[in-house]
Coordinates of C-alpha atoms in Angstrom, one line a residue:
X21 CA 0.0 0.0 0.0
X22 CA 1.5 3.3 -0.9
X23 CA 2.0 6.2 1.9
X24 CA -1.0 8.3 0.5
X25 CA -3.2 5.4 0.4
X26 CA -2.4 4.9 4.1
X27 CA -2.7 8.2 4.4
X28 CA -6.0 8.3 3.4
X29 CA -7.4 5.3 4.8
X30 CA -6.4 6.6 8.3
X31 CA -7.6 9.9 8.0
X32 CA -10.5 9.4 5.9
X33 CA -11.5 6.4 6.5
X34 CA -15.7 7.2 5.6
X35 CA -15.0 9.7 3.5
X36 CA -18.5 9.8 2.7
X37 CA -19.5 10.1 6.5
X38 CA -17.0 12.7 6.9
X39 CA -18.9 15.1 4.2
X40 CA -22.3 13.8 5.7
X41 CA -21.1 15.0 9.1
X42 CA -19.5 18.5 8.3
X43 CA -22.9 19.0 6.0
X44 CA -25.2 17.8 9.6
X45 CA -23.5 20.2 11.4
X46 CA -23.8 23.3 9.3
X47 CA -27.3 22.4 9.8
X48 CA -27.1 22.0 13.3
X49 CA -26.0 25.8 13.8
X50 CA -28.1 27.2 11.0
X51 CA -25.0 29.5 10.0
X52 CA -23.0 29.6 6.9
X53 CA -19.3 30.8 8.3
X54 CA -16.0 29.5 7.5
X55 CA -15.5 28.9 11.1
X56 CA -18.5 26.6 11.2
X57 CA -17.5 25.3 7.8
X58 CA -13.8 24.3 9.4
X59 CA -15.3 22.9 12.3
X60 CA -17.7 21.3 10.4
X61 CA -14.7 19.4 8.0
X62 CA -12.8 18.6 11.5
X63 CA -15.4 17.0 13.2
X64 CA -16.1 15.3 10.0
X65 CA -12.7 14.3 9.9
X66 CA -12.0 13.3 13.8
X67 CA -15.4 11.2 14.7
X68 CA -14.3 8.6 11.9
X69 CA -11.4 8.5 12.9
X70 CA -11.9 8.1 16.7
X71 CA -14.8 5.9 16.2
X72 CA -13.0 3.6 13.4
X73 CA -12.4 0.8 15.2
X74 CA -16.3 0.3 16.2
X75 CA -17.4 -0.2 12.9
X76 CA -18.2 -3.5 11.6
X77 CA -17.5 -2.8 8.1
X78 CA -17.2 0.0 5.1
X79 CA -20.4 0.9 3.7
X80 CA -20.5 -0.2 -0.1
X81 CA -22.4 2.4 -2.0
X82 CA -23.0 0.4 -5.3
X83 CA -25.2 3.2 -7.2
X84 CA -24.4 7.2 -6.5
X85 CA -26.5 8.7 -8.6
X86 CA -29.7 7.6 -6.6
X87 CA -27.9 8.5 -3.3
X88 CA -27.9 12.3 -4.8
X89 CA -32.0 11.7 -5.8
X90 CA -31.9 10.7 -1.8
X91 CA -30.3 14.1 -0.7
X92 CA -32.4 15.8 -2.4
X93 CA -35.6 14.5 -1.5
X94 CA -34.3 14.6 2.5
X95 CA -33.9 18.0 2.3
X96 CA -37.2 18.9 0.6
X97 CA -38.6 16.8 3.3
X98 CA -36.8 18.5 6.3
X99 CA -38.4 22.0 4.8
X100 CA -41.5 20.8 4.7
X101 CA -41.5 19.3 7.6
X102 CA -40.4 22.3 9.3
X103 CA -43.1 24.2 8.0
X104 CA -45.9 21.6 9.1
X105 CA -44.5 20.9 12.3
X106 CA -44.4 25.3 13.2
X107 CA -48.2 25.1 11.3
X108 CA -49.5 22.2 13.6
X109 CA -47.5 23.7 16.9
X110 CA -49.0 27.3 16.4
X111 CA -52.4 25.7 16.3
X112 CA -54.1 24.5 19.9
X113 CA -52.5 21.5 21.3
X114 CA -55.7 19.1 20.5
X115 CA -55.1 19.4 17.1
X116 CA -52.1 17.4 17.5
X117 CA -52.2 13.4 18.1
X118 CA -48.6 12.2 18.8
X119 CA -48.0 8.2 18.5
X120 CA -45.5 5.4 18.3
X121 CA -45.9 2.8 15.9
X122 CA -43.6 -0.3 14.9
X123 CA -41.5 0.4 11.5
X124 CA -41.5 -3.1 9.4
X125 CA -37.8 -3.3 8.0
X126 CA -36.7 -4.4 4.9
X127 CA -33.0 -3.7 4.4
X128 CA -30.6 -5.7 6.5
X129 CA -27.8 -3.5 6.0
X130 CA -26.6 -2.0 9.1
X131 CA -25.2 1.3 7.7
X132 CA -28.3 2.0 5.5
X133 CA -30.7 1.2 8.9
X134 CA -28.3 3.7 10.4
X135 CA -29.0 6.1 7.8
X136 CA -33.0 5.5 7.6
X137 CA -33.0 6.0 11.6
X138 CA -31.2 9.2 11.3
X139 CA -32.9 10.0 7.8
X140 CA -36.5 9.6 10.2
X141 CA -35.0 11.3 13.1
X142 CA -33.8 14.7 11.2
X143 CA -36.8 15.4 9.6
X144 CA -38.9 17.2 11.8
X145 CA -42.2 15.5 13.4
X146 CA -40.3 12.2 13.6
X147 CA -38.0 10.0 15.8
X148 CA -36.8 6.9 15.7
X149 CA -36.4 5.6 19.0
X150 CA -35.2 1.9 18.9
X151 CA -33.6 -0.5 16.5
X152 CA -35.0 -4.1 17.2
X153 CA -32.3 -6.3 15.4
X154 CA -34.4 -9.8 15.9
X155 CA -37.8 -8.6 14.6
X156 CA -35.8 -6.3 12.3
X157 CA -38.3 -3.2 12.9
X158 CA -37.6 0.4 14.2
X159 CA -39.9 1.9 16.8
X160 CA -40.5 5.4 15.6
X161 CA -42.2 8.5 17.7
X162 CA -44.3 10.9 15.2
X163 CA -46.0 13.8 16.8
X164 CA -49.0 13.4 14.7
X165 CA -49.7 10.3 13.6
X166 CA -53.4 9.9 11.6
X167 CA -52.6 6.8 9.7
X168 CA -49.8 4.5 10.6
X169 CA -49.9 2.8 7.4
X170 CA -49.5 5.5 5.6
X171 CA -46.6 6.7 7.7
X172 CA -45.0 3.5 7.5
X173 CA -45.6 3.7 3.1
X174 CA -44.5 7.0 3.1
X175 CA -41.5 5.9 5.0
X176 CA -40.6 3.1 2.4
X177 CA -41.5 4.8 -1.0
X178 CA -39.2 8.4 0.2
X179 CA -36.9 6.6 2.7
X180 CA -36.1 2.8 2.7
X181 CA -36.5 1.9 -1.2
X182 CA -33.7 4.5 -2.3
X183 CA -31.6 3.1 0.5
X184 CA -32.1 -0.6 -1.2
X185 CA -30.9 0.8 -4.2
X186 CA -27.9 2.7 -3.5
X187 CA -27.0 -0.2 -1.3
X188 CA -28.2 -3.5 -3.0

């Protein structure tokens, strides 16, 4: 293995995690600054790093092209669901019908369940609370839930079936 390929396998190792992390935290702080942008790139770079040795295995992403159609259907989502979520919290607190319901998994891939949790999680309404790795299922916390099943097929037509693809 040459130097820069060590090089880069120690400090990249998830290269594509490092940009996903630097991205999630300009997010976080809702601020466009180079500071934010450098800290951003060295948390992006340090948590792989640090956290290397925990992970089972690299993520194979055999198809990017859908992963982009995935980023950008997230972050439609997380704007609308910001505007729903301020809508449906300005109106009076019966209006709103918070529930937990049980999220059928398909995908057996660990880093794409990672990424569907956190997918659920950061757009806004919704939380994943718990990964049941017999029945394969996430337990998920929406603050207003009308249908299930039509949370849960909304959740596999946006979420889970693009993850099968970039994945599979």
């Amino acid at each position: 293995m040459t130097p820069l390929a060590r090089f880069r396998r120690f400090w990249l190792p998830h290269p594509l995690f490092s940009l996903f992390l630097a991205l999630l935290w300009l997010l976080m702080v809702n601020e466009l600054s180079v500071a934010h942008a450098l800290l951003g790139l060295a948390l992006g770079v340090a948590i792989p790093v640090v956290t290397h040795a925990f992970w089972p295995e690299e993520a194979k992403i055999r198809r990017p092209l859908p992963l982009l159609r995935y980023l950008g259907v997230l972050l439609l989502d997380i704007l609308r669901s910001n505007l729903v979520v301020a809508l449906r919290i300005l109106r009076p607190a019966r209006e709103l019908r918070p529930g937990f319901f049980t999220y059928p998994l398909a995908l057996d891939d660990d880093f794409a369940i990672t990424l569907l949790a956190s997918t659920i999680s950061l757009t806004p309404g919704t939380v994943s609370l718990h990964h049941d790795a017999e029945a394969n299922t996430l337990l998920i916390h929406a603050l207003h839930l009308e249908d299930e099943a039509e949370a849960i097929a909304s959740i596999r037509t946006r979420y889970e079936q693009p993850l099968e693809e970039i994945f599979r």
